PDB file of N, CA and C in Angstrom:
ATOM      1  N   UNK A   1      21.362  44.212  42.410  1.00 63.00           N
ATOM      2  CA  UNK A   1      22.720  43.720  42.448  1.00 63.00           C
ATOM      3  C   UNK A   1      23.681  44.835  42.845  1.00 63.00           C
ATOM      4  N   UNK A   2      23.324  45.876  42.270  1.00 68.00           N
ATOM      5  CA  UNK A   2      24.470  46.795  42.477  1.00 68.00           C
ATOM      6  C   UNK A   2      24.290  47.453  44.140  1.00 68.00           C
ATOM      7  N   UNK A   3      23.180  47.365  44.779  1.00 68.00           N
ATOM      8  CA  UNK A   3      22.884  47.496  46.179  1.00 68.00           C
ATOM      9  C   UNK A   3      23.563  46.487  46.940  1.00 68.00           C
ATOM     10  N   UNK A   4      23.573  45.243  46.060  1.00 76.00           N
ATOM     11  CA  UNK A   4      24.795  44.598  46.987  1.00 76.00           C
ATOM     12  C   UNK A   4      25.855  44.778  46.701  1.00 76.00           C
ATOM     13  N   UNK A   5      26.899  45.717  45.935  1.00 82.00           N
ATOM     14  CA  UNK A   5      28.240  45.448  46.194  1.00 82.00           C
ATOM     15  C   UNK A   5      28.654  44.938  44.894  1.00 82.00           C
ATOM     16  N   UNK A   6      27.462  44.430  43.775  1.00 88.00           N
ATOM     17  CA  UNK A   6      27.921  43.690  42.931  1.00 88.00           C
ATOM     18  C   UNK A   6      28.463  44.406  41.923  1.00 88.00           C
ATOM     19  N   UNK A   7      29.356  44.552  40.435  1.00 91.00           N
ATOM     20  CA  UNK A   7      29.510  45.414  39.275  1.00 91.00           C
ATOM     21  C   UNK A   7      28.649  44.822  38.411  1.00 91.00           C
ATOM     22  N   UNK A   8      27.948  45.944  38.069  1.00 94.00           N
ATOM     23  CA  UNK A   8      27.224  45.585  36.333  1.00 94.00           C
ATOM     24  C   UNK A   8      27.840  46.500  35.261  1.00 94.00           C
ATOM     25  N   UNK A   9      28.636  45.545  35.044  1.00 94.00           N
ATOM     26  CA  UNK A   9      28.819  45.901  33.151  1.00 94.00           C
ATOM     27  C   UNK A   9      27.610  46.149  32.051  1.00 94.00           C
ATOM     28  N   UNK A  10      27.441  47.163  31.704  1.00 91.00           N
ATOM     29  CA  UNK A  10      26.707  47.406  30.281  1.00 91.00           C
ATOM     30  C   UNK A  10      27.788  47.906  29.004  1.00 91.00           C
ATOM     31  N   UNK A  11      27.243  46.720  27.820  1.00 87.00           N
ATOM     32  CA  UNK A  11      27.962  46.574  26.832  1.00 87.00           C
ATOM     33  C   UNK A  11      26.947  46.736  25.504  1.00 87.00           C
ATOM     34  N   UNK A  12      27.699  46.655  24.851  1.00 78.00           N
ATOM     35  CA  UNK A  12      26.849  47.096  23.016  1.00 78.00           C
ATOM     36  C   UNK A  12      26.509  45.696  22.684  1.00 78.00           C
ATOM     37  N   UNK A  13      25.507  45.406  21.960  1.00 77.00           N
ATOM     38  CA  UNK A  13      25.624  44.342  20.929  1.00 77.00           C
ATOM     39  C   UNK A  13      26.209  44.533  19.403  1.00 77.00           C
ATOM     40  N   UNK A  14      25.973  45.240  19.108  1.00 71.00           N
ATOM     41  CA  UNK A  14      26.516  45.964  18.447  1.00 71.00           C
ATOM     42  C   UNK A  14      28.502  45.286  18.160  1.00 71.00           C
ATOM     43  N   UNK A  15      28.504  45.080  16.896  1.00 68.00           N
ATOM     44  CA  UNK A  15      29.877  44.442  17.042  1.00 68.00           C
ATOM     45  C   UNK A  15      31.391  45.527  16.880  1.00 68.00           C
ATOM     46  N   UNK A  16      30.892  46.529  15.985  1.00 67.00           N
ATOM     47  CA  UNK A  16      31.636  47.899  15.742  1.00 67.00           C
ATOM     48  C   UNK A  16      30.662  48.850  16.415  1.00 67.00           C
ATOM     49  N   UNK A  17      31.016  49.906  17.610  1.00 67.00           N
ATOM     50  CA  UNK A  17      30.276  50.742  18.005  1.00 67.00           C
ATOM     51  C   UNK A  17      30.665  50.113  19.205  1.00 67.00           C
ATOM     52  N   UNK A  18      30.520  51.624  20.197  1.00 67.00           N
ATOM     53  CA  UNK A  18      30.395  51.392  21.688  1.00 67.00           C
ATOM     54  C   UNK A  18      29.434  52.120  22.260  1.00 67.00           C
ATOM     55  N   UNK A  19      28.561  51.802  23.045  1.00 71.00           N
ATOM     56  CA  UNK A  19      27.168  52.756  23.813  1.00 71.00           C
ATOM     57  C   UNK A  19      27.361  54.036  23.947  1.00 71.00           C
ATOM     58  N   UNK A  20      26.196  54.482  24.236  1.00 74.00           N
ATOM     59  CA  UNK A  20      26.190  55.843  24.868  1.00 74.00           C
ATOM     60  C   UNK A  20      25.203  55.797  25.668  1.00 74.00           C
ATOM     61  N   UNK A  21      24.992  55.724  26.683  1.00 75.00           N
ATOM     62  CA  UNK A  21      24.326  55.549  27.783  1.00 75.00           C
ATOM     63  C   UNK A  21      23.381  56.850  27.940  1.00 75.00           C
ATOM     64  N   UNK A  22      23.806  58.068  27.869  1.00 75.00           N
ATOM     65  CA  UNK A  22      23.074  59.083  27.824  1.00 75.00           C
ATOM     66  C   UNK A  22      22.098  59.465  26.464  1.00 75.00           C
ATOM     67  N   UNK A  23      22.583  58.756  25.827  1.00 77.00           N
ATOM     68  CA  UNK A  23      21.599  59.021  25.002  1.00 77.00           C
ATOM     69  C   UNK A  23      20.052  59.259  24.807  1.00 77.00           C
ATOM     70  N   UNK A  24      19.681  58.003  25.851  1.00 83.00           N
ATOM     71  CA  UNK A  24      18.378  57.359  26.011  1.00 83.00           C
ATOM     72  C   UNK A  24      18.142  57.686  27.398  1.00 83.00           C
ATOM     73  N   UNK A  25      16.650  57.791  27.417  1.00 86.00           N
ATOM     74  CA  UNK A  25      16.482  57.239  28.567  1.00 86.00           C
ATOM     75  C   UNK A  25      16.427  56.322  29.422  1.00 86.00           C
ATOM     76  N   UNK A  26      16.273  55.197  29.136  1.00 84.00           N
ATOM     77  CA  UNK A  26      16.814  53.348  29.909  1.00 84.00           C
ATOM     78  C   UNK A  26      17.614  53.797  30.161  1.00 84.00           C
ATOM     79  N   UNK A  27      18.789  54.365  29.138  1.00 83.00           N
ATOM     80  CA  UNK A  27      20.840  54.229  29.571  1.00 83.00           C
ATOM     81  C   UNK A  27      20.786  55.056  30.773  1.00 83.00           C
ATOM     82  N   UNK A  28      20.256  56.595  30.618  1.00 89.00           N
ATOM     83  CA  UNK A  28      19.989  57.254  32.232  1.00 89.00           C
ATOM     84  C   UNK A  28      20.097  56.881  33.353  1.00 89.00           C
ATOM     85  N   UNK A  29      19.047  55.805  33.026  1.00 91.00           N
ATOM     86  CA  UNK A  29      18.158  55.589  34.383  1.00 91.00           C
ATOM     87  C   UNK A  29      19.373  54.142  34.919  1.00 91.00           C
ATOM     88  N   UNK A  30      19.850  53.476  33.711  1.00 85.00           N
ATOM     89  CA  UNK A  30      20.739  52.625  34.390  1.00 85.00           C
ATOM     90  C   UNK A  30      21.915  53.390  34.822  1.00 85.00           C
ATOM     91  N   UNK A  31      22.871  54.338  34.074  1.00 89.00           N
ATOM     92  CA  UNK A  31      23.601  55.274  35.111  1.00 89.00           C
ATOM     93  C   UNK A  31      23.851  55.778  36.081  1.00 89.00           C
ATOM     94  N   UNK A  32      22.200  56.286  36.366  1.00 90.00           N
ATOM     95  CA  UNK A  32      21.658  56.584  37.699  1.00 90.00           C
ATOM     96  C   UNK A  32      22.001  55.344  38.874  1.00 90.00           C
ATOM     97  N   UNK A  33      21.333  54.606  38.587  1.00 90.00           N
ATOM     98  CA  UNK A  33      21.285  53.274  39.336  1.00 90.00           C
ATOM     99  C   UNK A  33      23.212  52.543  39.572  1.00 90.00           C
ATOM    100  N   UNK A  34      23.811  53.688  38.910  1.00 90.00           N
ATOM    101  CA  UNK A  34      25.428  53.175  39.124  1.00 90.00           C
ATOM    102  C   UNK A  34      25.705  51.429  38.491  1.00 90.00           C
ATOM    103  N   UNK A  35      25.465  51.558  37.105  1.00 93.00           N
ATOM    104  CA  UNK A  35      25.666  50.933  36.073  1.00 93.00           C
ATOM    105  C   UNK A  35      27.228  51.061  35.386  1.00 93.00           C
ATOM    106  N   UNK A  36      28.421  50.163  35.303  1.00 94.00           N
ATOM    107  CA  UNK A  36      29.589  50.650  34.825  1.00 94.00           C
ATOM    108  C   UNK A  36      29.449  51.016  33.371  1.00 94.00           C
ATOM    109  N   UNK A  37      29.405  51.979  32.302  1.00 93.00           N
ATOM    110  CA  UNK A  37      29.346  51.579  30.876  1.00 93.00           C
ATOM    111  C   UNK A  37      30.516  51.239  30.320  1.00 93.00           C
ATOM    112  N   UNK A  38      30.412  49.945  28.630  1.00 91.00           N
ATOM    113  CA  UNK A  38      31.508  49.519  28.849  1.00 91.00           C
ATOM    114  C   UNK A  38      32.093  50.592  26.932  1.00 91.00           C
ATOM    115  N   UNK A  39      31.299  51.279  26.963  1.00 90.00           N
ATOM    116  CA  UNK A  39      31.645  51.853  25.639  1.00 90.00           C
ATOM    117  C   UNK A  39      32.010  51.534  24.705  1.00 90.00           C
ATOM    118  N   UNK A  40      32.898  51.230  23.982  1.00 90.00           N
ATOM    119  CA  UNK A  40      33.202  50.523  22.923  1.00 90.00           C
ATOM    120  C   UNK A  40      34.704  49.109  23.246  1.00 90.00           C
ATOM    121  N   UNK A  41      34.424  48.741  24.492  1.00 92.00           N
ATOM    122  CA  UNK A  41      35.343  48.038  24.674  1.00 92.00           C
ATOM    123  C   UNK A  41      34.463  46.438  24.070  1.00 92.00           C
ATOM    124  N   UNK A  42      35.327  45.901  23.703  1.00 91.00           N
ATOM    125  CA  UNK A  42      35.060  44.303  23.472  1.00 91.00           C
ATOM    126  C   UNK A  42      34.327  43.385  24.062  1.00 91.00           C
ATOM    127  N   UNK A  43      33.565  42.567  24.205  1.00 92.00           N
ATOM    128  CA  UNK A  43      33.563  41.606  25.238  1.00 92.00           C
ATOM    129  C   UNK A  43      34.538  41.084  25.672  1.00 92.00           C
ATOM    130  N   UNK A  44      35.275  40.277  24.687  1.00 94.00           N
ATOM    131  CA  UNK A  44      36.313  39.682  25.772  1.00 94.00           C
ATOM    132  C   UNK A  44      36.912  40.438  26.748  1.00 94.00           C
ATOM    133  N   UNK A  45      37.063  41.719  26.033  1.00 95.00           N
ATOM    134  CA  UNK A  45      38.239  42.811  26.899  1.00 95.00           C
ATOM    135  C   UNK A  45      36.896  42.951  28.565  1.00 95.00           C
ATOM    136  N   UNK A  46      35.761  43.155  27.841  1.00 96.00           N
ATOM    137  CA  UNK A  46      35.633  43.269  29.233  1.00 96.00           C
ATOM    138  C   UNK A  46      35.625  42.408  30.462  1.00 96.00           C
ATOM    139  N   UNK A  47      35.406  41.174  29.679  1.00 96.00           N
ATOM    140  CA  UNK A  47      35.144  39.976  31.049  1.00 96.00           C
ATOM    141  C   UNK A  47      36.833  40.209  31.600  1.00 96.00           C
ATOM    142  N   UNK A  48      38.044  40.087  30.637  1.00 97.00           N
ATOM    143  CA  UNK A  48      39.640  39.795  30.936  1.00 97.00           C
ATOM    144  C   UNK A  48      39.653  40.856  31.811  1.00 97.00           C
ATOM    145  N   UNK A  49      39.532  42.209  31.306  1.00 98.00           N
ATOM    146  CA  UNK A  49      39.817  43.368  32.457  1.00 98.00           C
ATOM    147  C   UNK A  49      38.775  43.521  33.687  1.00 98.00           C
ATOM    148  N   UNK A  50      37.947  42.607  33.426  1.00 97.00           N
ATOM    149  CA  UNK A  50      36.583  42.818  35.281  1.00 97.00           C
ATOM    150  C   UNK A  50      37.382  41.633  36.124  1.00 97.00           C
ATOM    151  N   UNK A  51      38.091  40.801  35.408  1.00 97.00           N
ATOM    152  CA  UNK A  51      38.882  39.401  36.086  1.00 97.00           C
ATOM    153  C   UNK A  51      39.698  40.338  36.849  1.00 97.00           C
ATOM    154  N   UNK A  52      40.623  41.177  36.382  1.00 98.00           N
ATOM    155  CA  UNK A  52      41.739  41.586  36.683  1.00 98.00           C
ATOM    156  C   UNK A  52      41.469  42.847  37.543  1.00 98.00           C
ATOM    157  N   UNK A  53      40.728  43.645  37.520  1.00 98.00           N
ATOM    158  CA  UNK A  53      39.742  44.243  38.249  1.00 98.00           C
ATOM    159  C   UNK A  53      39.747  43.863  39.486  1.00 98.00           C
ATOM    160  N   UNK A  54      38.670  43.124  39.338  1.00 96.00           N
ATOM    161  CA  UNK A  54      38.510  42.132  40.988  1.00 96.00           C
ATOM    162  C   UNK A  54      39.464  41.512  41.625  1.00 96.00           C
ATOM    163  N   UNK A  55      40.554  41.000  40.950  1.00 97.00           N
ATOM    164  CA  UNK A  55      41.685  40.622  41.615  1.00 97.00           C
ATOM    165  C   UNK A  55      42.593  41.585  42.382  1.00 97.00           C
ATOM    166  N   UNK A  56      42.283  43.264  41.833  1.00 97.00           N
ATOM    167  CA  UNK A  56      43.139  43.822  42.508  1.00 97.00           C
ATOM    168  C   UNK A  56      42.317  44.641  43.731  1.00 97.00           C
ATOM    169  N   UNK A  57      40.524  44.498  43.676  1.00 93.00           N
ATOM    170  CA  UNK A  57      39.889  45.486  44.084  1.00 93.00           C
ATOM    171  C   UNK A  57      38.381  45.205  44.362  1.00 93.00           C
ATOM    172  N   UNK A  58      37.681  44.858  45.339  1.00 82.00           N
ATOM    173  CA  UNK A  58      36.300  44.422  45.698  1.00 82.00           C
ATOM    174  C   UNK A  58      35.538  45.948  45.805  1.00 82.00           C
ATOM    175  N   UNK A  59      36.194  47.073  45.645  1.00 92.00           N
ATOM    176  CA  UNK A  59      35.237  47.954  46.238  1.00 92.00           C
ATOM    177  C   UNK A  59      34.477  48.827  45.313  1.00 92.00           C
ATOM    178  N   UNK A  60      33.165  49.152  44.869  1.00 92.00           N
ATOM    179  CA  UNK A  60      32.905  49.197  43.656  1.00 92.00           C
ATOM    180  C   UNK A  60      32.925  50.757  43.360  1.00 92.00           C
ATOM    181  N   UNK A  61      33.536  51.445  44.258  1.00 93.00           N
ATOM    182  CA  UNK A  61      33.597  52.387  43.415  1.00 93.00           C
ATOM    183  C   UNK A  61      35.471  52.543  43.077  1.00 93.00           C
ATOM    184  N   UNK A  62      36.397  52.181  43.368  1.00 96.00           N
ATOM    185  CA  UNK A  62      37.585  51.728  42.650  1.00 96.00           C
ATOM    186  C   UNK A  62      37.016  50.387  41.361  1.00 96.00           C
ATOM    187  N   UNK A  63      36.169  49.826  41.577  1.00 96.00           N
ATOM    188  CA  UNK A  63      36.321  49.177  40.592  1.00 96.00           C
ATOM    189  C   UNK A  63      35.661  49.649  39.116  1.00 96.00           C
ATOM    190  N   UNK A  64      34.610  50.417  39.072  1.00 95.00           N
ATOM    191  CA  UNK A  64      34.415  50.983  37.904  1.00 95.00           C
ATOM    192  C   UNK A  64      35.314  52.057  37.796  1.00 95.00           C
ATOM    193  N   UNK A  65      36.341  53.188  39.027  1.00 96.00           N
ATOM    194  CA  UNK A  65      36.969  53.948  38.258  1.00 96.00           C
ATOM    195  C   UNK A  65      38.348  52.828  37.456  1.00 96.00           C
ATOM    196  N   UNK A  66      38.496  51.832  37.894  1.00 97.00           N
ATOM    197  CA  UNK A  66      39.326  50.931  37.145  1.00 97.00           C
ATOM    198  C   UNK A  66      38.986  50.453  36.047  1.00 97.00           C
ATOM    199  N   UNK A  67      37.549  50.063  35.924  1.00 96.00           N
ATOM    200  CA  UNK A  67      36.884  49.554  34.068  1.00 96.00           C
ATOM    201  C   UNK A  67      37.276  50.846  33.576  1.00 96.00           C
ATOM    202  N   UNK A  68      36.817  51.870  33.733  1.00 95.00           N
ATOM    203  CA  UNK A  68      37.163  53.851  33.104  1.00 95.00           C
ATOM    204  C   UNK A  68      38.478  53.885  32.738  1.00 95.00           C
ATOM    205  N   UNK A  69      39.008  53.248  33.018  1.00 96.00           N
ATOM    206  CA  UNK A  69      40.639  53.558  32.923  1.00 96.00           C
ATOM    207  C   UNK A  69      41.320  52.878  31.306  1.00 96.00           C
ATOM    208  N   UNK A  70      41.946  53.067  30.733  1.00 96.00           N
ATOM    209  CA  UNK A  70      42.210  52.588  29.346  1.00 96.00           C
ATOM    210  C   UNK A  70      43.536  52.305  30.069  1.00 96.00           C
ATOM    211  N   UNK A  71      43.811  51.244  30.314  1.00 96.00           N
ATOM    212  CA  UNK A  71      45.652  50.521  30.421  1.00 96.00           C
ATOM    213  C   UNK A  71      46.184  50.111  29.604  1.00 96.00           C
ATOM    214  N   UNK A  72      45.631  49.689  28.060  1.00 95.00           N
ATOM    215  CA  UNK A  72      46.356  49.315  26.821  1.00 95.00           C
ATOM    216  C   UNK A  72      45.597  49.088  25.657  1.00 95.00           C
ATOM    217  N   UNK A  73      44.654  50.340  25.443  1.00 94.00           N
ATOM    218  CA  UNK A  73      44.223  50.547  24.112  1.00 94.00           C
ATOM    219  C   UNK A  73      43.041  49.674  24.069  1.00 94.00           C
ATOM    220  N   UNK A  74      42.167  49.392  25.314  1.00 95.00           N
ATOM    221  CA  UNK A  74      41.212  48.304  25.312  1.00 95.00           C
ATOM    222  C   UNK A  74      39.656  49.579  25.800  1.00 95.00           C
ATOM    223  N   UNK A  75      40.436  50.438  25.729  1.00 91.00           N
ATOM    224  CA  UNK A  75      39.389  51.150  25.680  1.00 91.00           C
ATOM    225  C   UNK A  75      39.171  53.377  24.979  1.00 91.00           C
ATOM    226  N   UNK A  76      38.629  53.474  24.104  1.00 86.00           N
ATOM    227  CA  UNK A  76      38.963  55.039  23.153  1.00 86.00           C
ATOM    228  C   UNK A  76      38.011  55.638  24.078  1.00 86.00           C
ATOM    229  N   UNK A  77      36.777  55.444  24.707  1.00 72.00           N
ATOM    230  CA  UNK A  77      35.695  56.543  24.889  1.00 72.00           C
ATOM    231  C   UNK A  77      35.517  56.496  26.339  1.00 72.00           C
ATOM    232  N   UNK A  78      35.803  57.663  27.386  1.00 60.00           N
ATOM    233  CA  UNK A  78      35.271  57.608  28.585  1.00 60.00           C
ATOM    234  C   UNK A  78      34.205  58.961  28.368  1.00 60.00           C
TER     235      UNK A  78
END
């Protein structure tokens, strides 16, 4: 997906806590592979801010430095 153009969000299940991608090796290897991480942001926050995202921006590397970006407290950890 991400060879096409597409964004992948990786998120926690986890309901308090946000990833760490480096931690592990999977998280690595999805990094590598240009995986957005979504750290301790919300679900909702993330689907609302990838909406708003894409509305302003198809190109994926503006669009994950745009998920990275904290615009109103929807996100503590880059």
């Amino acid at each position: 997906m991400i060879d096409n153009g597409v964004a992948v969000v990786v998120a926690a299940q986890a309901i308090y806590e946000g990833i760490d991608l480096v931690r592990y090796e999977v998280g690595r290897k999805a990094l590598d592979l240009g995986v957005i991480p979504a750290y301790d942001m919300t679900k909702e926050a993330i689907v609302t801010k990838l909406m708003w995202v894409l509305g302003h921006t198809n190109g994926i590397d503006e669009v994950k430095k745009m998920m990275l970006t904290n615009y109103c407290g929807e996100l503590s950890v880059p």
